[in-house]
PDB file of C-alpha atoms in Angstrom:
ATOM      1  CA  MET A 844      41.700   9.412  50.980  1.00  0.00           C
ATOM      2  CA  LYS A 845      43.568  11.567  53.488  1.00  0.00           C
ATOM      3  CA  ARG A 846      44.423   8.487  55.575  1.00  0.00           C
ATOM      4  CA  ASP A 847      45.781   6.688  52.482  1.00  0.00           C
ATOM      5  CA  LEU A 848      48.067   9.543  51.424  1.00  0.00           C
ATOM      6  CA  PRO A 849      49.062  11.379  54.630  1.00  0.00           C
ATOM      7  CA  SER A 850      52.284  12.764  53.149  1.00  0.00           C
ATOM      8  CA  LEU A 851      50.538  14.615  50.300  1.00  0.00           C
ATOM      9  CA  ALA A 852      49.087  18.107  50.552  1.00  0.00           C
ATOM     10  CA  LEU A 853      45.311  18.185  50.184  1.00  0.00           C
ATOM     11  CA  TYR A 854      45.336  19.531  46.637  1.00  0.00           C
ATOM     12  CA  ALA A 855      47.981  16.935  45.681  1.00  0.00           C
ATOM     13  CA  GLN A 856      45.709  14.168  46.964  1.00  0.00           C
ATOM     14  CA  VAL A 857      43.025  15.297  44.539  1.00  0.00           C
ATOM     15  CA  LYS A 858      45.565  15.455  41.697  1.00  0.00           C
ATOM     16  CA  ASP A 859      46.837  11.969  42.551  1.00  0.00           C
ATOM     17  CA  HIS A 860      43.306  10.577  42.703  1.00  0.00           C
ATOM     18  CA  ILE A 861      42.459  11.947  39.252  1.00  0.00           C
ATOM     19  CA  SER A 862      45.850  11.137  37.695  1.00  0.00           C
ATOM     20  CA  ARG A 863      45.685   7.504  38.821  1.00  0.00           C
ATOM     21  CA  ARG A 864      42.304   7.002  37.175  1.00  0.00           C
ATOM     22  CA  ILE A 865      43.542   8.607  33.963  1.00  0.00           C
ATOM     23  CA  GLN A 866      46.728   6.536  34.016  1.00  0.00           C
ATOM     24  CA  ASP A 867      45.021   3.170  34.587  1.00  0.00           C
ATOM     25  CA  GLY A 868      42.371   3.858  31.942  1.00  0.00           C
ATOM     26  CA  THR A 869      39.433   4.091  34.347  1.00  0.00           C
ATOM     27  CA  TRP A 870      38.811   7.577  32.991  1.00  0.00           C
ATOM     28  CA  PRO A 871      39.655   7.557  29.254  1.00  0.00           C
ATOM     29  CA  ALA A 872      40.159  10.612  27.030  1.00  0.00           C
ATOM     30  CA  GLY A 873      36.981  12.667  26.910  1.00  0.00           C
ATOM     31  CA  HIS A 874      35.646  11.312  30.218  1.00  0.00           C
ATOM     32  CA  ARG A 875      33.906  13.969  32.303  1.00  0.00           C
ATOM     33  CA  LEU A 876      35.426  14.401  35.753  1.00  0.00           C
ATOM     34  CA  PRO A 877      33.369  14.812  38.928  1.00  0.00           C
ATOM     35  CA  SER A 878      32.337  18.437  39.442  1.00  0.00           C
ATOM     36  CA  GLU A 879      34.154  20.715  41.865  1.00  0.00           C
ATOM     37  CA  SER A 880      31.252  20.363  44.289  1.00  0.00           C
ATOM     38  CA  GLU A 881      31.433  16.564  44.099  1.00  0.00           C
ATOM     39  CA  LEU A 882      35.180  16.605  44.726  1.00  0.00           C
ATOM     40  CA  VAL A 883      34.735  19.005  47.644  1.00  0.00           C
ATOM     41  CA  ALA A 884      32.228  16.602  49.215  1.00  0.00           C
ATOM     42  CA  GLN A 885      34.311  13.510  48.432  1.00  0.00           C
ATOM     43  CA  PHE A 886      37.545  14.844  49.950  1.00  0.00           C
ATOM     44  CA  GLY A 887      36.072  17.099  52.621  1.00  0.00           C
ATOM     45  CA  ILE A 888      38.198  20.046  51.520  1.00  0.00           C
ATOM     46  CA  SER A 889      37.625  23.576  50.280  1.00  0.00           C
ATOM     47  CA  ARG A 890      36.595  24.522  46.767  1.00  0.00           C
ATOM     48  CA  MET A 891      39.784  26.608  46.484  1.00  0.00           C
ATOM     49  CA  THR A 892      41.896  23.500  47.109  1.00  0.00           C
ATOM     50  CA  VAL A 893      39.980  21.482  44.521  1.00  0.00           C
ATOM     51  CA  ASN A 894      40.280  24.347  42.045  1.00  0.00           C
ATOM     52  CA  ARG A 895      44.069  24.417  42.504  1.00  0.00           C
ATOM     53  CA  ALA A 896      44.301  20.687  41.782  1.00  0.00           C
ATOM     54  CA  LEU A 897      42.210  21.001  38.626  1.00  0.00           C
ATOM     55  CA  ARG A 898      44.103  24.080  37.479  1.00  0.00           C
ATOM     56  CA  GLU A 899      47.468  22.345  37.806  1.00  0.00           C
ATOM     57  CA  LEU A 900      46.180  19.258  35.978  1.00  0.00           C
ATOM     58  CA  MET A 901      44.991  21.520  33.166  1.00  0.00           C
ATOM     59  CA  GLU A 902      48.372  23.303  33.016  1.00  0.00           C
ATOM     60  CA  GLN A 903      50.048  19.880  32.755  1.00  0.00           C
ATOM     61  CA  GLY A 904      47.809  18.949  29.830  1.00  0.00           C
ATOM     62  CA  ARG A 905      46.067  16.117  31.702  1.00  0.00           C
ATOM     63  CA  ILE A 906      42.574  17.628  31.628  1.00  0.00           C
ATOM     64  CA  VAL A 907      40.584  20.235  29.711  1.00  0.00           C
ATOM     65  CA  ARG A 908      38.240  22.620  31.533  1.00  0.00           C
ATOM     66  CA  VAL A 909      35.239  24.120  29.760  1.00  0.00           C
ATOM     67  CA  ALA A 910      33.591  27.066  31.516  1.00  0.00           C
ATOM     68  CA  GLY A 911      30.030  26.295  32.530  1.00  0.00           C
ATOM     69  CA  VAL A 912      30.316  22.680  31.347  1.00  0.00           C
ATOM     70  CA  GLY A 913      32.951  20.866  33.399  1.00  0.00           C
ATOM     71  CA  SER A 914      36.369  19.202  33.292  1.00  0.00           C
ATOM     72  CA  PHE A 915      37.317  16.403  30.900  1.00  0.00           C
ATOM     73  CA  VAL A 916      40.272  14.042  30.446  1.00  0.00           C
ATOM     74  CA  ALA A 917      42.468  15.484  27.704  1.00  0.00           C
ATOM     75  CA  GLU A 918      43.448  13.600  24.571  1.00  0.00           C
ATOM     76  CA  ASN A 919      46.986  12.222  24.686  1.00  0.00           C
ATOM     77  CA  LYS A 920      49.430  14.263  22.606  1.00  0.00           C
ATOM     78  CA  PRO A 921      52.386  12.165  21.455  1.00  0.00           C
ATOM     79  CA  GLN A 922      55.733  13.841  22.002  1.00  0.00           C
ATOM     80  CA  SER A 923      58.603  13.793  19.548  1.00  0.00           C
ATOM     81  CA  THR A 924      62.174  14.642  20.477  1.00  0.00           C
ATOM     82  CA  LEU A 925      63.974  17.702  19.149  1.00  0.00           C
ATOM     83  CA  LEU A 926      67.398  16.220  19.808  1.00  0.00           C
ATOM     84  CA  GLN A 927      67.535  13.687  17.007  1.00  0.00           C
ATOM     85  CA  ILE A 928      65.733  12.842  13.789  1.00  0.00           C
ATOM     86  CA  ALA A 929      62.595  11.146  15.005  1.00  0.00           C
ATOM     87  CA  ASN A 930      61.143   8.178  13.139  1.00  0.00           C
ATOM     88  CA  ILE A 931      57.471   9.058  13.304  1.00  0.00           C
ATOM     89  CA  ALA A 932      56.434   5.629  11.980  1.00  0.00           C
ATOM     90  CA  SER A 933      58.277   3.882  14.822  1.00  0.00           C
ATOM     91  CA  GLU A 934      56.925   6.340  17.412  1.00  0.00           C
ATOM     92  CA  ILE A 935      53.349   5.633  16.342  1.00  0.00           C
ATOM     93  CA  ARG A 936      53.794   1.858  16.172  1.00  0.00           C
ATOM     94  CA  GLN A 937      55.455   1.815  19.599  1.00  0.00           C
ATOM     95  CA  ARG A 938      52.228   3.271  20.973  1.00  0.00           C
ATOM     96  CA  GLY A 939      50.372   0.290  19.496  1.00  0.00           C
ATOM     97  CA  HIS A 940      48.688   2.450  16.876  1.00  0.00           C
ATOM     98  CA  ASP A 941      48.369   2.040  13.114  1.00  0.00           C
ATOM     99  CA  TYR A 942      50.723   4.115  10.967  1.00  0.00           C
ATOM    100  CA  ARG A 943      50.238   5.114   7.361  1.00  0.00           C
ATOM    101  CA  CYS A 944      52.119   7.444   5.005  1.00  0.00           C
ATOM    102  CA  GLU A 945      50.428   9.080   2.013  1.00  0.00           C
ATOM    103  CA  MET A 946      52.857  10.429  -0.597  1.00  0.00           C
ATOM    104  CA  LEU A 947      51.402  13.584  -2.132  1.00  0.00           C
ATOM    105  CA  ALA A 948      54.351  14.559  -4.338  1.00  0.00           C
ATOM    106  CA  VAL A 949      57.736  13.143  -5.366  1.00  0.00           C
ATOM    107  CA  GLU A 950      59.402  15.260  -8.051  1.00  0.00           C
ATOM    108  CA  ARG A 951      62.406  17.146  -9.356  1.00  0.00           C
ATOM    109  CA  LEU A 952      62.202  20.947  -9.261  1.00  0.00           C
ATOM    110  CA  ALA A 953      64.325  23.989  -9.980  1.00  0.00           C
ATOM    111  CA  ALA A 954      65.359  25.386  -6.602  1.00  0.00           C
ATOM    112  CA  SER A 955      63.626  28.642  -5.704  1.00  0.00           C
ATOM    113  CA  PRO A 956      65.821  31.358  -4.133  1.00  0.00           C
ATOM    114  CA  ASP A 957      64.827  30.447  -0.570  1.00  0.00           C
ATOM    115  CA  VAL A 958      65.330  26.692  -1.099  1.00  0.00           C
ATOM    116  CA  ALA A 959      68.670  27.377  -2.792  1.00  0.00           C
ATOM    117  CA  ALA A 960      69.750  29.523   0.159  1.00  0.00           C
ATOM    118  CA  TRP A 961      68.846  26.838   2.705  1.00  0.00           C
ATOM    119  CA  LEU A 962      70.675  24.137   0.717  1.00  0.00           C
ATOM    120  CA  ASP A 963      73.625  26.377  -0.187  1.00  0.00           C
ATOM    121  CA  MET A 964      73.188  26.061  -3.955  1.00  0.00           C
ATOM    122  CA  ARG A 965      72.378  28.362  -6.854  1.00  0.00           C
ATOM    123  CA  ALA A 966      68.768  29.295  -7.548  1.00  0.00           C
ATOM    124  CA  GLY A 967      67.438  27.208 -10.419  1.00  0.00           C
ATOM    125  CA  THR A 968      69.659  24.230  -9.603  1.00  0.00           C
ATOM    126  CA  SER A 969      67.875  20.875  -9.745  1.00  0.00           C
ATOM    127  CA  VAL A 970      66.563  19.728  -6.370  1.00  0.00           C
ATOM    128  CA  PHE A 971      64.389  16.821  -5.240  1.00  0.00           C
ATOM    129  CA  HIS A 972      61.065  17.628  -3.576  1.00  0.00           C
ATOM    130  CA  SER A 973      58.592  15.423  -1.718  1.00  0.00           C
ATOM    131  CA  VAL A 974      55.423  16.004   0.277  1.00  0.00           C
ATOM    132  CA  CYS A 975      53.836  13.359   2.467  1.00  0.00           C
ATOM    133  CA  LEU A 976      51.128  13.053   5.092  1.00  0.00           C
ATOM    134  CA  HIS A 977      51.719  10.922   8.192  1.00  0.00           C
ATOM    135  CA  LEU A 978      48.610   9.393   9.790  1.00  0.00           C
ATOM    136  CA  GLU A 979      48.065   7.771  13.172  1.00  0.00           C
ATOM    137  CA  ASN A 980      44.969   5.547  13.276  1.00  0.00           C
ATOM    138  CA  ASP A 981      43.922   7.307  10.046  1.00  0.00           C
ATOM    139  CA  THR A 982      44.155  10.748  11.719  1.00  0.00           C
ATOM    140  CA  PRO A 983      46.658  13.160  10.112  1.00  0.00           C
ATOM    141  CA  VAL A 984      49.371  14.135  12.614  1.00  0.00           C
ATOM    142  CA  GLN A 985      52.121  15.551  10.390  1.00  0.00           C
ATOM    143  CA  LEU A 986      52.407  17.153   6.964  1.00  0.00           C
ATOM    144  CA  GLU A 987      56.005  16.875   5.775  1.00  0.00           C
ATOM    145  CA  GLU A 988      57.552  18.890   2.935  1.00  0.00           C
ATOM    146  CA  ARG A 989      61.150  17.987   2.088  1.00  0.00           C
ATOM    147  CA  TYR A 990      63.833  19.293  -0.270  1.00  0.00           C
ATOM    148  CA  VAL A 991      66.827  17.010  -0.893  1.00  0.00           C
ATOM    149  CA  ASN A 992      70.248  17.744  -2.398  1.00  0.00           C
ATOM    150  CA  PRO A 993      70.592  15.429  -5.469  1.00  0.00           C
ATOM    151  CA  LEU A 994      74.389  15.494  -5.223  1.00  0.00           C
ATOM    152  CA  VAL A 995      74.217  13.731  -1.856  1.00  0.00           C
ATOM    153  CA  VAL A 996      71.177  11.474  -2.410  1.00  0.00           C
ATOM    154  CA  PRO A 997      71.019  10.828  -6.193  1.00  0.00           C
ATOM    155  CA  ASP A 998      68.618   7.862  -5.901  1.00  0.00           C
ATOM    156  CA  TYR A 999      66.002   9.671  -3.775  1.00  0.00           C
ATOM    157  CA  LEU A1000      63.257   9.787  -6.421  1.00  0.00           C
ATOM    158  CA  GLU A1001      63.567   6.064  -7.140  1.00  0.00           C
ATOM    159  CA  GLN A1002      62.571   4.901  -3.649  1.00  0.00           C
ATOM    160  CA  ASP A1003      59.300   3.251  -2.616  1.00  0.00           C
ATOM    161  CA  PHE A1004      58.316   5.689   0.122  1.00  0.00           C
ATOM    162  CA  ALA A1005      55.027   3.890   0.739  1.00  0.00           C
ATOM    163  CA  ALA A1006      57.156   1.077   2.184  1.00  0.00           C
ATOM    164  CA  VAL A1007      59.899   3.173   3.821  1.00  0.00           C
ATOM    165  CA  PRO A1008      59.040   6.846   4.537  1.00  0.00           C
ATOM    166  CA  PRO A1009      61.529   9.508   3.367  1.00  0.00           C
ATOM    167  CA  SER A1010      62.966  10.307   6.792  1.00  0.00           C
ATOM    168  CA  GLU A1011      63.598   6.654   7.595  1.00  0.00           C
ATOM    169  CA  TYR A1012      65.224   6.060   4.203  1.00  0.00           C
ATOM    170  CA  LEU A1013      67.561   9.034   4.631  1.00  0.00           C
ATOM    171  CA  VAL A1014      68.570   8.104   8.178  1.00  0.00           C
ATOM    172  CA  ARG A1015      69.448   4.599   6.971  1.00  0.00           C
ATOM    173  CA  ASN A1016      71.461   5.734   3.964  1.00  0.00           C
ATOM    174  CA  VAL A1017      73.010   9.150   4.667  1.00  0.00           C
ATOM    175  CA  PRO A1018      75.551   9.663   7.494  1.00  0.00           C
ATOM    176  CA  PHE A1019      74.292  12.972   8.963  1.00  0.00           C
ATOM    177  CA  ASP A1020      76.788  14.724  11.206  1.00  0.00           C
ATOM    178  CA  GLN A1021      74.914  17.998  11.836  1.00  0.00           C
ATOM    179  CA  ILE A1022      71.223  18.666  12.524  1.00  0.00           C
ATOM    180  CA  GLU A1023      69.454  21.996  13.022  1.00  0.00           C
ATOM    181  CA  HIS A1024      65.922  22.195  14.454  1.00  0.00           C
ATOM    182  CA  VAL A1025      63.739  25.315  14.752  1.00  0.00           C
ATOM    183  CA  VAL A1026      60.153  25.260  16.078  1.00  0.00           C
ATOM    184  CA  ASP A1027      57.566  27.971  15.397  1.00  0.00           C
ATOM    185  CA  ALA A1028      53.886  28.384  16.229  1.00  0.00           C
ATOM    186  CA  VAL A1029      52.004  29.100  12.988  1.00  0.00           C
ATOM    187  CA  LEU A1030      48.589  29.011  11.391  1.00  0.00           C
ATOM    188  CA  PRO A1031      48.151  26.607   8.460  1.00  0.00           C
ATOM    189  CA  THR A1032      47.213  27.700   4.977  1.00  0.00           C
ATOM    190  CA  ALA A1033      43.787  26.634   3.761  1.00  0.00           C
ATOM    191  CA  GLU A1034      45.406  23.829   1.734  1.00  0.00           C
ATOM    192  CA  GLN A1035      47.474  22.613   4.687  1.00  0.00           C
ATOM    193  CA  ALA A1036      44.456  22.707   6.996  1.00  0.00           C
ATOM    194  CA  GLY A1037      42.488  20.625   4.523  1.00  0.00           C
ATOM    195  CA  ARG A1038      45.198  17.985   4.331  1.00  0.00           C
ATOM    196  CA  LEU A1039      45.520  17.878   8.121  1.00  0.00           C
ATOM    197  CA  ALA A1040      41.723  17.731   8.613  1.00  0.00           C
ATOM    198  CA  MET A1041      41.723  20.787  10.872  1.00  0.00           C
ATOM    199  CA  GLU A1042      40.348  24.325  10.959  1.00  0.00           C
ATOM    200  CA  PRO A1043      42.526  27.051   9.380  1.00  0.00           C
ATOM    201  CA  THR A1044      42.150  29.059  12.601  1.00  0.00           C
ATOM    202  CA  ASP A1045      43.659  26.281  14.756  1.00  0.00           C
ATOM    203  CA  PRO A1046      47.380  26.634  15.575  1.00  0.00           C
ATOM    204  CA  CYS A1047      50.145  24.344  14.369  1.00  0.00           C
ATOM    205  CA  LEU A1048      53.691  23.566  15.434  1.00  0.00           C
ATOM    206  CA  LEU A1049      56.118  23.929  12.539  1.00  0.00           C
ATOM    207  CA  LEU A1050      59.389  22.023  12.919  1.00  0.00           C
ATOM    208  CA  THR A1051      62.004  23.142  10.387  1.00  0.00           C
ATOM    209  CA  ARG A1052      65.012  20.842  10.074  1.00  0.00           C
ATOM    210  CA  ARG A1053      68.276  21.092   8.143  1.00  0.00           C
ATOM    211  CA  THR A1054      70.880  18.340   7.956  1.00  0.00           C
ATOM    212  CA  TRP A1055      74.474  18.200   6.766  1.00  0.00           C
ATOM    213  CA  THR A1056      77.075  15.578   6.025  1.00  0.00           C
ATOM    214  CA  ARG A1057      80.710  16.723   6.002  1.00  0.00           C
ATOM    215  CA  ASN A1058      79.476  20.352   5.882  1.00  0.00           C
ATOM    216  CA  THR A1059      77.405  19.669   2.747  1.00  0.00           C
ATOM    217  CA  PRO A1060      73.649  20.403   3.127  1.00  0.00           C
ATOM    218  CA  VAL A1061      71.519  17.283   2.605  1.00  0.00           C
ATOM    219  CA  THR A1062      67.912  18.195   3.372  1.00  0.00           C
ATOM    220  CA  TRP A1063      65.649  21.079   4.282  1.00  0.00           C
ATOM    221  CA  VAL A1064      62.409  19.806   5.829  1.00  0.00           C
ATOM    222  CA  ARG A1065      59.277  21.465   7.186  1.00  0.00           C
ATOM    223  CA  CYS A1066      57.019  19.300   9.356  1.00  0.00           C
ATOM    224  CA  LEU A1067      53.644  20.773  10.251  1.00  0.00           C
ATOM    225  CA  HIS A1068      51.784  19.312  13.255  1.00  0.00           C
ATOM    226  CA  PRO A1069      48.301  20.233  14.547  1.00  0.00           C
ATOM    227  CA  ALA A1070      49.113  21.574  18.031  1.00  0.00           C
ATOM    228  CA  SER A1071      46.096  19.790  19.521  1.00  0.00           C
ATOM    229  CA  ARG A1072      47.405  16.383  18.382  1.00  0.00           C
ATOM    230  CA  TYR A1073      51.156  16.576  18.855  1.00  0.00           C
ATOM    231  CA  SER A1074      53.891  18.008  21.040  1.00  0.00           C
ATOM    232  CA  LEU A1075      57.621  18.475  20.642  1.00  0.00           C
ATOM    233  CA  GLY A1076      60.059  18.275  23.513  1.00  0.00           C
ATOM    234  CA  SER A1077      63.552  17.513  24.726  1.00  0.00           C
ATOM    235  CA  ARG A1078      65.263  16.023  27.738  1.00  0.00           C
ATOM    236  CA  PHE A1079      68.779  16.941  28.865  1.00  0.00           C
ATOM    237  CA  LYS A1080      71.182  15.510  31.399  1.00  0.00           C
ATOM    238  CA  ALA A1081      72.354  17.805  34.190  1.00  0.00           C
ATOM    239  CA  ASP A1082      75.688  18.301  32.394  1.00  0.00           C
ATOM    240  CA  GLY A1083      73.884  19.791  29.417  1.00  0.00           C
ATOM    241  CA  ASN A1084      74.298  16.766  27.164  1.00  0.00           C
ATOM    242  CA  PRO A1085      71.209  15.350  25.441  1.00  0.00           C
ATOM    243  CA  SER A1086      69.608  12.189  26.755  1.00  0.00           C
ATOM    244  CA  PHE A1087      68.200   9.788  24.197  1.00  0.00           C
ATOM    245  CA  GLY A1088      65.959   6.772  24.455  1.00  0.00           C
TER     246      GLY A1088
END
């Protein structure tokens, strides 16, 4: 292995060896890696060097290490951008996976004080409300709760969201010109945990989004993701401008 990759440091050779087998599918998610002792013997290097390689792979999210048990290939965590309104259905289908949306509520409500504040309207004003669960290969990956300004999207409640999910419908029909994203680490409520098929003690990523058109608030959305199944990230150009695609 050293002769094949002379330009790499010893620990990097171990990382490259493991990463290549993960990348080409030789070692799928959940596969148990060779032990530290086996890697030491295979590469003819110190245990400290092997440990550094495994530690960095764990920090990068490529493997999971369980004390006293061993190291395993980590499950892939799809990443969604923070720089635009992501179409979760398209993201999932682009990975070659099955997507499904379960609508849990589509209704008209009187805006509570906090909803009214976020949408810049009076408390008690009529507002549209929807809740849906996004599934990837029948595994819940996002619980979405959305409040919509009826003055901007009057036909919202009449849509077939089983065919076109709420976010996709709004992106197609409302010309957003401002988007605000805030991400928090939270614990789910018991009800949320049940819907997401997770333990209430497991952490979630909560993405809160507001959108405007011509300075008029359109939506206030809260998207809850199990942290073990999803990640959120961004990429910027060197000049500070966002890079899409």
